[in-house]
Short mmCIF file of C-alpha atoms in Angstrom, two decimals:
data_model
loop_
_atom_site.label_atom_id
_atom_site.label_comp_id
_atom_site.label_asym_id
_atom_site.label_seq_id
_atom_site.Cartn_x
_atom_site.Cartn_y
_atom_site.Cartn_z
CA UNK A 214 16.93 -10.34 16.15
CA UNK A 215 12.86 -11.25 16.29
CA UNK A 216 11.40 -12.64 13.28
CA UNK A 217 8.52 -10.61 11.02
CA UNK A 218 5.53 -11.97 11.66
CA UNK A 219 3.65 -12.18 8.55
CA UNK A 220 -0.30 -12.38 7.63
CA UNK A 221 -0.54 -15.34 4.99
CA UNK A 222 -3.47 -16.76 3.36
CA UNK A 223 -4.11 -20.14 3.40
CA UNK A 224 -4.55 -21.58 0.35
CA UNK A 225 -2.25 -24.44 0.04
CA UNK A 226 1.13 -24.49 0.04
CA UNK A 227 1.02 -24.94 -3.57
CA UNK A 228 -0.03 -21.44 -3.82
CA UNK A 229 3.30 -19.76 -2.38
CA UNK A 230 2.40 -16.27 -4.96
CA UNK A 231 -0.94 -15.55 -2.75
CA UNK A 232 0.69 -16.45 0.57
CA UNK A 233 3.29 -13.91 -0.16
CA UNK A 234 1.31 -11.18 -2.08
CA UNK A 235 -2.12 -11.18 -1.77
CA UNK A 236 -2.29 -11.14 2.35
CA UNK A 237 0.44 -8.94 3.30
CA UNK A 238 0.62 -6.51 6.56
CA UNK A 239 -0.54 -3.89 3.47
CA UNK A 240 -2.18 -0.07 4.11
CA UNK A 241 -5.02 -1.29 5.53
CA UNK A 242 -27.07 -8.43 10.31
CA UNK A 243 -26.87 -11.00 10.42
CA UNK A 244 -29.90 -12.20 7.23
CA UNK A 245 -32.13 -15.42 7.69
CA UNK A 246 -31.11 -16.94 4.60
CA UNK A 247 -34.68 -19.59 4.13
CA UNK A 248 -32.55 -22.06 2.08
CA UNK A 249 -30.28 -22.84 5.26
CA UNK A 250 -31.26 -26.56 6.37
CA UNK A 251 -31.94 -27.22 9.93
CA UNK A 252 -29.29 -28.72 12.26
CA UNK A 253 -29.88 -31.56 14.46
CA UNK A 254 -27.85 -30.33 17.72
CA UNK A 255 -24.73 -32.88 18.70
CA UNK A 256 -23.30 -33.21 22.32
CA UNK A 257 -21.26 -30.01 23.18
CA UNK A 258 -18.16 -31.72 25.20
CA UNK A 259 -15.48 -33.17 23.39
CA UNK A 260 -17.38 -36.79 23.38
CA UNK A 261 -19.26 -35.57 20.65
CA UNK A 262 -16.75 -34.60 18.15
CA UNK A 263 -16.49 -37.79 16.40
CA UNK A 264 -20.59 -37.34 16.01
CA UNK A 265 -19.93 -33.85 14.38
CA UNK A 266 -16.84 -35.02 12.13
CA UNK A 267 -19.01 -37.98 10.98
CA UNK A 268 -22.17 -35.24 10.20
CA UNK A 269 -19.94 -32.16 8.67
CA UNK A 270 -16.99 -33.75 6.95
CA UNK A 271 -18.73 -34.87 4.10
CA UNK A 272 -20.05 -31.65 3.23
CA UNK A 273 -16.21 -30.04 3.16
CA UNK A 274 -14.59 -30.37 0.33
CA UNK A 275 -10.87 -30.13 -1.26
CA UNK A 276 -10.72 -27.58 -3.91
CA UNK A 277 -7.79 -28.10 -6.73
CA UNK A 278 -7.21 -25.37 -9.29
CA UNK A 279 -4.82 -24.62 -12.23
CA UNK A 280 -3.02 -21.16 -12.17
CA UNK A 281 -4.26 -19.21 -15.13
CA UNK A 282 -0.50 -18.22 -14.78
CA UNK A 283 1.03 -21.54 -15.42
CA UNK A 284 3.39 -21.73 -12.76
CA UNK A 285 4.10 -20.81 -8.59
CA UNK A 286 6.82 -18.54 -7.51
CA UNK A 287 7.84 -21.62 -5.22
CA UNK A 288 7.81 -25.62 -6.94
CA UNK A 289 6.75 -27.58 -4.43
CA UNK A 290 7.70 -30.72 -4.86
CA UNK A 291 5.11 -33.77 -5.60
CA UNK A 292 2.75 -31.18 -7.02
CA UNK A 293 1.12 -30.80 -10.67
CA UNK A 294 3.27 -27.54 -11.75
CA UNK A 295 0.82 -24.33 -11.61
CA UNK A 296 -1.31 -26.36 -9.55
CA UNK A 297 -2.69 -25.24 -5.73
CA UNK A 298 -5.36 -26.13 -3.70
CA UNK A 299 -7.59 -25.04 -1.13
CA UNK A 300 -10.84 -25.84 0.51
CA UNK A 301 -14.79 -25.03 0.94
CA UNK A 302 -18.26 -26.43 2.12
CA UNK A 303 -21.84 -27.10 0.58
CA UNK A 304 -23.70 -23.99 0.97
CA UNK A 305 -27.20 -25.27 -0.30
CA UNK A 306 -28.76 -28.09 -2.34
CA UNK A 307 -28.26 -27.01 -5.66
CA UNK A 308 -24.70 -27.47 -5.78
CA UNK A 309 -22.95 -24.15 -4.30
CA UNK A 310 -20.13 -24.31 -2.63
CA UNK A 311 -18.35 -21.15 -0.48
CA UNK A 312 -14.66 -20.45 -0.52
CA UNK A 313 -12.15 -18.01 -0.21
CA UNK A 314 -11.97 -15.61 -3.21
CA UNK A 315 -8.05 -16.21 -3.33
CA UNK A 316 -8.12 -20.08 -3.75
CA UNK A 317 -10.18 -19.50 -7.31
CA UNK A 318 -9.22 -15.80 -8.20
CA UNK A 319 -7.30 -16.18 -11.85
CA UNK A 320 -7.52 -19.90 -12.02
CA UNK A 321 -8.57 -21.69 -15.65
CA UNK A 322 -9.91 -25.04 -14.15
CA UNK A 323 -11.46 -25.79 -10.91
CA UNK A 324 -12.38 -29.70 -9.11
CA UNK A 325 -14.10 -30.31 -6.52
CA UNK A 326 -12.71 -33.07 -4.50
CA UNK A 327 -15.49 -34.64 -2.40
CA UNK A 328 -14.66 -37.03 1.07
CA UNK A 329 -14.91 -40.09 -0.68
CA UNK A 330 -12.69 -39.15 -3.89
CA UNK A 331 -15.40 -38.11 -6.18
CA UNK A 332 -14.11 -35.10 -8.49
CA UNK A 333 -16.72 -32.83 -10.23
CA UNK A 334 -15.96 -29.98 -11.97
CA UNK A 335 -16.51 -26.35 -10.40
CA UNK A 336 -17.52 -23.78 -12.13
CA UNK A 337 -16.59 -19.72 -9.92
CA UNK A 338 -20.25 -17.94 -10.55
CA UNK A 339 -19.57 -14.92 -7.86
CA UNK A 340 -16.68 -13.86 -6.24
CA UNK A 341 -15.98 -10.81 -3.85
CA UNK A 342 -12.48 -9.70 -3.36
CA UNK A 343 -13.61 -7.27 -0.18
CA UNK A 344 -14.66 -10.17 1.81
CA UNK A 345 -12.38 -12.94 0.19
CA UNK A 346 -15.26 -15.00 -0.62
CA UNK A 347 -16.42 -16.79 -3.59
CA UNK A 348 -18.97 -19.22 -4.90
CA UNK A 349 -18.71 -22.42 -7.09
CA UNK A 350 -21.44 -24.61 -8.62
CA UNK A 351 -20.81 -28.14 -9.24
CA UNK A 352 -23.59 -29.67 -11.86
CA UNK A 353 -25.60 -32.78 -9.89
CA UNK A 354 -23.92 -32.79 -6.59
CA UNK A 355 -23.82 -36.14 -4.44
CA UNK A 356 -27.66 -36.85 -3.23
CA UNK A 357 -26.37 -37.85 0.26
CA UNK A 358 -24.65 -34.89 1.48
CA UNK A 359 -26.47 -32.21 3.52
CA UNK A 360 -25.49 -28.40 2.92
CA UNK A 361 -24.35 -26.90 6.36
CA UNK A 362 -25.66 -24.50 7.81
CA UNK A 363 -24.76 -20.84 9.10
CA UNK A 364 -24.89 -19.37 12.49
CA UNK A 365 -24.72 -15.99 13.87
CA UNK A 366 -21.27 -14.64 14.22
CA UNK A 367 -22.72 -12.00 16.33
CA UNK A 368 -22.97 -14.24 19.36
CA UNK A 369 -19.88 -15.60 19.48
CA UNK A 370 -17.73 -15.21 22.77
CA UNK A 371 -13.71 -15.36 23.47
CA UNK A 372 -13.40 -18.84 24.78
CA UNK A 373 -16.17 -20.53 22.94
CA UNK A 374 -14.71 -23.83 21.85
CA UNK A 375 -14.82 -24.04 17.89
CA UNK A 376 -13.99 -26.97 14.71
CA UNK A 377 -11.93 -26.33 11.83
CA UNK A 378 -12.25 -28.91 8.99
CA UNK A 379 -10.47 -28.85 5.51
CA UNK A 380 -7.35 -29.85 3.59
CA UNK A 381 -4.24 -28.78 5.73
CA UNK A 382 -1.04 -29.40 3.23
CA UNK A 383 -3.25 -31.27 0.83
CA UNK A 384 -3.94 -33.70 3.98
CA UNK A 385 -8.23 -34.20 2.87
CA UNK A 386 -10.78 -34.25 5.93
CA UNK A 387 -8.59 -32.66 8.60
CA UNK A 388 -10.00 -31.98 11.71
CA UNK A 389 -8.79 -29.43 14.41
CA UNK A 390 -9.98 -28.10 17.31
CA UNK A 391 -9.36 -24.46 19.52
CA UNK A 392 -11.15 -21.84 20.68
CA UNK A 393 -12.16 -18.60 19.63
CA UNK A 394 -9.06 -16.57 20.76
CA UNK A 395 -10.52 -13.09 20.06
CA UNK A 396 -13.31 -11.07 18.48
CA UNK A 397 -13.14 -8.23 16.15
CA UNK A 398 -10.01 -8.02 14.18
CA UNK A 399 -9.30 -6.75 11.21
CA UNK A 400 -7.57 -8.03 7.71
CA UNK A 401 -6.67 -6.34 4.45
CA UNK A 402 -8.85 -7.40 1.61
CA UNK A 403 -8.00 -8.84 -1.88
CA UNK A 404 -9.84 -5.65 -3.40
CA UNK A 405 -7.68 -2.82 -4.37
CA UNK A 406 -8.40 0.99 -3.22
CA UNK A 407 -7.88 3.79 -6.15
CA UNK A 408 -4.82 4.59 -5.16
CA UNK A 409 -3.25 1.36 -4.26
CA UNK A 410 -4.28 0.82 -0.78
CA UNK A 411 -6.39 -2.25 0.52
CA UNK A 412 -9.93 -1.96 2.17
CA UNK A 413 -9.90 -4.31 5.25
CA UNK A 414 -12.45 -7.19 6.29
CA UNK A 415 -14.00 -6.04 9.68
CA UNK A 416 -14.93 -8.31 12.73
CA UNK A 417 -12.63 -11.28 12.08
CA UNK A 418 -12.70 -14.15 14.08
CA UNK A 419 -9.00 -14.99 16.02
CA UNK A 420 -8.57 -18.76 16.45
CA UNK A 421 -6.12 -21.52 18.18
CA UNK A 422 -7.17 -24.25 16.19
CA UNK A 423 -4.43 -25.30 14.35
CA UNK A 424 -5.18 -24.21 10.32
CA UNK A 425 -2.35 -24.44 7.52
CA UNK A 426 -1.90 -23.71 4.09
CA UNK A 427 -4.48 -25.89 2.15
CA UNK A 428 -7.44 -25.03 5.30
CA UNK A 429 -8.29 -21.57 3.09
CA UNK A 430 -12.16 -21.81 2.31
CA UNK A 431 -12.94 -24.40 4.85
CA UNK A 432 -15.75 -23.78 7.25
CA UNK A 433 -14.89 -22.85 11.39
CA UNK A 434 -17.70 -24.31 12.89
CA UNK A 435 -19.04 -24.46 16.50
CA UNK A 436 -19.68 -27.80 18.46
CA UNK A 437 -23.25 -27.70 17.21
CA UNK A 438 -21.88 -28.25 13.44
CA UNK A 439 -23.27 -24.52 12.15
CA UNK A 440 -20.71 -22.55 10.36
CA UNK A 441 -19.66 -19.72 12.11
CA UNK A 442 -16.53 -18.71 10.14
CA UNK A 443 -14.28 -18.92 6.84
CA UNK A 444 -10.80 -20.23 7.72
CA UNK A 445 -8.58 -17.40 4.97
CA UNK A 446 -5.30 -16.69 6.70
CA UNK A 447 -2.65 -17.29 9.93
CA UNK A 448 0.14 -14.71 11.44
CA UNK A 449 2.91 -16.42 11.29
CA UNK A 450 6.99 -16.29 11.07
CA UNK A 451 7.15 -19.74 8.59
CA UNK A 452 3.77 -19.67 6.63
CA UNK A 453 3.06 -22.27 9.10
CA UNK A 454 0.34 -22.27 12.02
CA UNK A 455 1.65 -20.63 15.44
CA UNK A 456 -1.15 -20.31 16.91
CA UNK A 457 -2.86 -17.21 15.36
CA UNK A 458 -5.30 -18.06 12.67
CA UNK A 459 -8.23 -15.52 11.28
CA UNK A 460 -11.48 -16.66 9.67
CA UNK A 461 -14.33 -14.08 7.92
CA UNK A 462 -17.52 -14.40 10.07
CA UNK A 463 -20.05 -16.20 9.14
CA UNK A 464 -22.36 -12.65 9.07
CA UNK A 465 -20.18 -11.35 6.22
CA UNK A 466 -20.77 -15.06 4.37
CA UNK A 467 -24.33 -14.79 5.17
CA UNK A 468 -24.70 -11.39 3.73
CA UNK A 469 -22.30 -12.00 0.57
CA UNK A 470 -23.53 -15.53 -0.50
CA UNK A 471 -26.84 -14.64 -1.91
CA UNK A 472 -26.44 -11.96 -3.77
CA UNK A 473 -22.70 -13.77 -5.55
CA UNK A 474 -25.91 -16.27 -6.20
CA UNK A 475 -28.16 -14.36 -7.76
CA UNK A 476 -25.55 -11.84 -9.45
CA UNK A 477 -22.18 -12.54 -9.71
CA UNK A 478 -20.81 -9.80 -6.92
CA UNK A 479 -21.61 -8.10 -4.17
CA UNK A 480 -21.61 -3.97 -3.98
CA UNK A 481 -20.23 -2.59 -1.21
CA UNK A 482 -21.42 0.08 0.73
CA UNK A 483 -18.77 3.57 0.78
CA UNK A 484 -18.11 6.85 2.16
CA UNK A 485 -15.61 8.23 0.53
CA UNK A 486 -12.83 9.15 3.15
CA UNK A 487 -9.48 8.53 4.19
CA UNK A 488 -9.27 8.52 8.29
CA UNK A 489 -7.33 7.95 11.29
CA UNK A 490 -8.76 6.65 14.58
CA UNK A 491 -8.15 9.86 17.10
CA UNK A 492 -5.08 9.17 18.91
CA UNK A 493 -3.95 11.06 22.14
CA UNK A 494 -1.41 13.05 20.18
CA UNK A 495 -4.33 14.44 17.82
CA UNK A 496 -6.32 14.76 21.17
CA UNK A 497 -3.43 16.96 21.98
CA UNK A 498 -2.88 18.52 19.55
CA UNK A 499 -6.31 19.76 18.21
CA UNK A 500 -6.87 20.47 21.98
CA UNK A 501 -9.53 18.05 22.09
CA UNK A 502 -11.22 16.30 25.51
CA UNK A 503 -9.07 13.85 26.77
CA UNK A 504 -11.24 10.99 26.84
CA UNK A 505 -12.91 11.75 23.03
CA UNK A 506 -12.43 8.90 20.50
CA UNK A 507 -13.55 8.58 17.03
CA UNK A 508 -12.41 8.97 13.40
CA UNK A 509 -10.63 11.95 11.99
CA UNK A 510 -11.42 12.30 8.85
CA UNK A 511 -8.04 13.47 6.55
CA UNK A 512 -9.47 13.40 3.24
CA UNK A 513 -12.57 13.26 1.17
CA UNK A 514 -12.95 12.02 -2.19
CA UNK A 515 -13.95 14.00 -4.99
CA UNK A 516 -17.55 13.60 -5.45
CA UNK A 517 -17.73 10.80 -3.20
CA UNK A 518 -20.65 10.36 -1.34
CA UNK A 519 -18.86 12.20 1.92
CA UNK A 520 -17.83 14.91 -0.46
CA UNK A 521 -21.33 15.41 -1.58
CA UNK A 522 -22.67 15.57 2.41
CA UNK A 523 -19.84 18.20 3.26
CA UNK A 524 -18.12 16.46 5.10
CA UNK A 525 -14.62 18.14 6.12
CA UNK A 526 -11.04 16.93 5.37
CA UNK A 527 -7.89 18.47 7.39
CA UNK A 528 -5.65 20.47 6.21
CA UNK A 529 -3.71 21.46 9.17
CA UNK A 530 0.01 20.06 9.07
CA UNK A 531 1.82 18.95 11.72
CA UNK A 532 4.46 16.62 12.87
CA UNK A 533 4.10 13.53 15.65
CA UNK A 534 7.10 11.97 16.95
CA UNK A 535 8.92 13.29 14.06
CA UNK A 536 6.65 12.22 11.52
CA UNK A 537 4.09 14.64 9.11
CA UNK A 538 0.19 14.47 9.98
CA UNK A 539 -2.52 16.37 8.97
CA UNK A 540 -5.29 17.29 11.40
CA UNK A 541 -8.45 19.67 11.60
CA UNK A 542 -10.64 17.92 10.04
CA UNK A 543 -14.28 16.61 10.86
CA UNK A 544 -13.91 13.76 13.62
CA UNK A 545 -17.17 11.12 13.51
CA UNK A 546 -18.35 9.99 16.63
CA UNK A 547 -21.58 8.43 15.41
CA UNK A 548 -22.91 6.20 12.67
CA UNK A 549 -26.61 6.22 13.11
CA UNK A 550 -27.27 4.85 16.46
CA UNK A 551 -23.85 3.41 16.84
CA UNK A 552 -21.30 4.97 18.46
CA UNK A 553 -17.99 5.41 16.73
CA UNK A 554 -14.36 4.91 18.90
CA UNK A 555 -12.34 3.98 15.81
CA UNK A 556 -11.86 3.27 12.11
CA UNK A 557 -12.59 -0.71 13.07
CA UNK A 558 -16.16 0.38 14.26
CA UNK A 559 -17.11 2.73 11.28
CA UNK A 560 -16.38 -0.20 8.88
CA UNK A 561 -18.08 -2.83 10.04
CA UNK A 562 -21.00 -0.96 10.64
CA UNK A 563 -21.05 -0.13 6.88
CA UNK A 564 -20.07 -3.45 5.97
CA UNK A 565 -23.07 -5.28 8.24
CA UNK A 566 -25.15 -3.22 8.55
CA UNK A 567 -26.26 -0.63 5.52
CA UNK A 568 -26.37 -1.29 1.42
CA UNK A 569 -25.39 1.28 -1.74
CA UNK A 570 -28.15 3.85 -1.93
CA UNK A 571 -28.96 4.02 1.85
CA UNK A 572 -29.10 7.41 3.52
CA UNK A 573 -26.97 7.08 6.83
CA UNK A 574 -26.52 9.56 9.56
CA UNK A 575 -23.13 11.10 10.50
CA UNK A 576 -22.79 12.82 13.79
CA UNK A 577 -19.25 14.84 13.63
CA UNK A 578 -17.08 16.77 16.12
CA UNK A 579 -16.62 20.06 14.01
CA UNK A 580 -14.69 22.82 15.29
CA UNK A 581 -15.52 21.95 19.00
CA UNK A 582 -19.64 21.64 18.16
CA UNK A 583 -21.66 18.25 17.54
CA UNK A 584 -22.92 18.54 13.85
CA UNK A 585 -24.64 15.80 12.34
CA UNK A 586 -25.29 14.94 8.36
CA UNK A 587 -26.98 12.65 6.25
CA UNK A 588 -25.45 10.84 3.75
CA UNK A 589 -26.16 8.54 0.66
CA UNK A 590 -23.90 5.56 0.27
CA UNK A 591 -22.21 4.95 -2.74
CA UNK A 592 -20.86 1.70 -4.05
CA UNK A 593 -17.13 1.20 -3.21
CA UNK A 594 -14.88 1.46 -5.97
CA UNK A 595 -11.63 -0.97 -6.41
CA UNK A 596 -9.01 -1.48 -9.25
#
């Protein structure tokens, strides 16, 4: 009999309750940010990855928290009790640091761990549950250590060879290496839908290099040192690496980071529907072209912002392969400009591209004729 293969987060094995909770197989523009430093380019073949170690290790750091809880489902031996630990890297140079919103979410104290076994205190001033990222501020900072810097996640290619550096099993200033196995994946959030459902984080990045429990919050970096991912979670059978590890693109950081900054959280833009990507039994069965794609929209939210637009739910019930579904309702094709072939597409559109309070345009299959809508976003709202 095949093992489950389980999504797990990765902060460190210490932190057993989030690896078996939190990340869980559960109902699922890029910004020039001015404060980013420079980068002075390294060699991009493997005889430069000493070079880049030497340059970006400094500015990754171990992150140690106590539980607010007091105590881990699992005691792991050689550990302070209701102790776990992550990672994270210098985002600027006035002492913030980005991590994974699960490595600091209920925690009452935070250190920051620097390379050469300097501990400051860390202090969470914004943290975002929808993307699993958070920000820490650490009072005077080491002079000599240079922030690193963010690329663009949307130019990223399966095969490209990539860096992961952090704190595998507690094991400070590990360095792996891998590729970038695949673009555009998909993981359930730490933010909880009305309802008890989980929004997911769009456009993940799929990578071979080897990343553990203890790697959450560390920075996935390409061979020119820029940050072009946060290391949060691995598939595996073991909670150990097999090969499959996800990171949130560095877009998403890029986007999130400023405004955790300046306010504490970051608003996320909503529709206000629950949808299925058009499958060829719905094709079939709402006698549909064989070739369309798109979302089906099953409900709408009371005075949601979709609600508000008109926007059509389906009320038609049916059974595939045995199972009840509910069809009829609007499909969208289009958001905007872009087209629409699944769920995956409409919601990292939203989430890249458009804020609360914009008016978006909504091109729908409807009854067999192309309608389109406008529609204001609202702000998503989470337990």
């Amino acid at each position: 009999m095949g093992k489950t293969v389980r999504i797990g987060l990765l902060s460190g094995i210490f932190l057993a309750s989030v690896f078996l909770g939190a990340c869980t197989t559960a109902d699922l523009a890029f910004q020039e940010n001015e404060t980013q430093p420079e980068l002075v380019m390294v060699s991009q073949d493997v005889a430069g990855l000493p070079d880049l170690y030497d340059r970006v290790n400094p500015a990754v750091v171990n992150i140690q928290v106590r539980l607010a809880n007091g105590f881990n489902l699992e005691d792991e031996p050689g550990q302070p009790f209701g102790s776990a630990q992550g990672s994270g890297f210098m985002y600027d140079d006035q002492g913030h640091f980005v991590t994974n919103f699960h490595v600091v979410d209920d925690v009452d104290e935070i250190s920051v761990v620097f390379y050469d076994g300097l501990i400051l205190e860390g202090e969470l001033i914004g943290a975002d549950p929808d993307s699993d990222i958070a920000i820490l501020r650490v009072i005077d900072p080491p002079e000599n250590i240079s922030p690193l810097a963010l690329g663009d996640s949307t130019t990223l290619r399966v095969g490209e060879s990539v860096v992961a550096i952090g704190n595998p099993f507690g094991l400070q200033g590990t360095m792996t290496t891998g590729i970038i196995s695949a673009l555009g994946r998909t993981l359930p959030s730490q933010a909880v839908a009305i309802g008890g459902g989980r929004f997911n984080i769009p456009n993940i990045i799929q990578t071979d290099a080897a990343i553990n429990p203890g790697n959450s919050g560390g920075p996935l970096l390409n061979l020119s040192g820029e940050v072009i991912g946060v290391n949060t979670a691995i598939a595996s059978s073991d909670r150990q690496f097999s090969g499959v590890g996800y990171a949130v693109p560095s877009n998403i950081v890029n986007r999130v980071v400023p405004e955790l900054i300046e306010n504490g959280r970051f608003p996320h833009p909503y529709i206000g529907i629950a949808g299925v990507d058009v499958s060829p039994d719905i094709r079939q069965a709402m006698d549909l072209d064989t070739q369309q794609r798109g979302v089906l929209v099953i409900d709408v939210t009371e005075d949601g912002p979709a609600d508000d637009a008109g926007l059509v739910g389906s009320t038609v019930e049916i059974e595939i392969d045995g199972l009840p579904a509910t069809i009829g309702g609007d499909i969208i094709v289009q958001i905007d400009d872009m087209p629409v072939g699944d769920f995956d597409d409409l919601i990292a559109y939203l989430s890249e591209s458009t804020v609360v309070g914009q008016t978006i345009e909504l091109t729908l299959l409807r009854d067999g004729e192309f309608v389109t809508v406008e529609l204001e976003l609202g702000e998503r709202p989470t337990n």
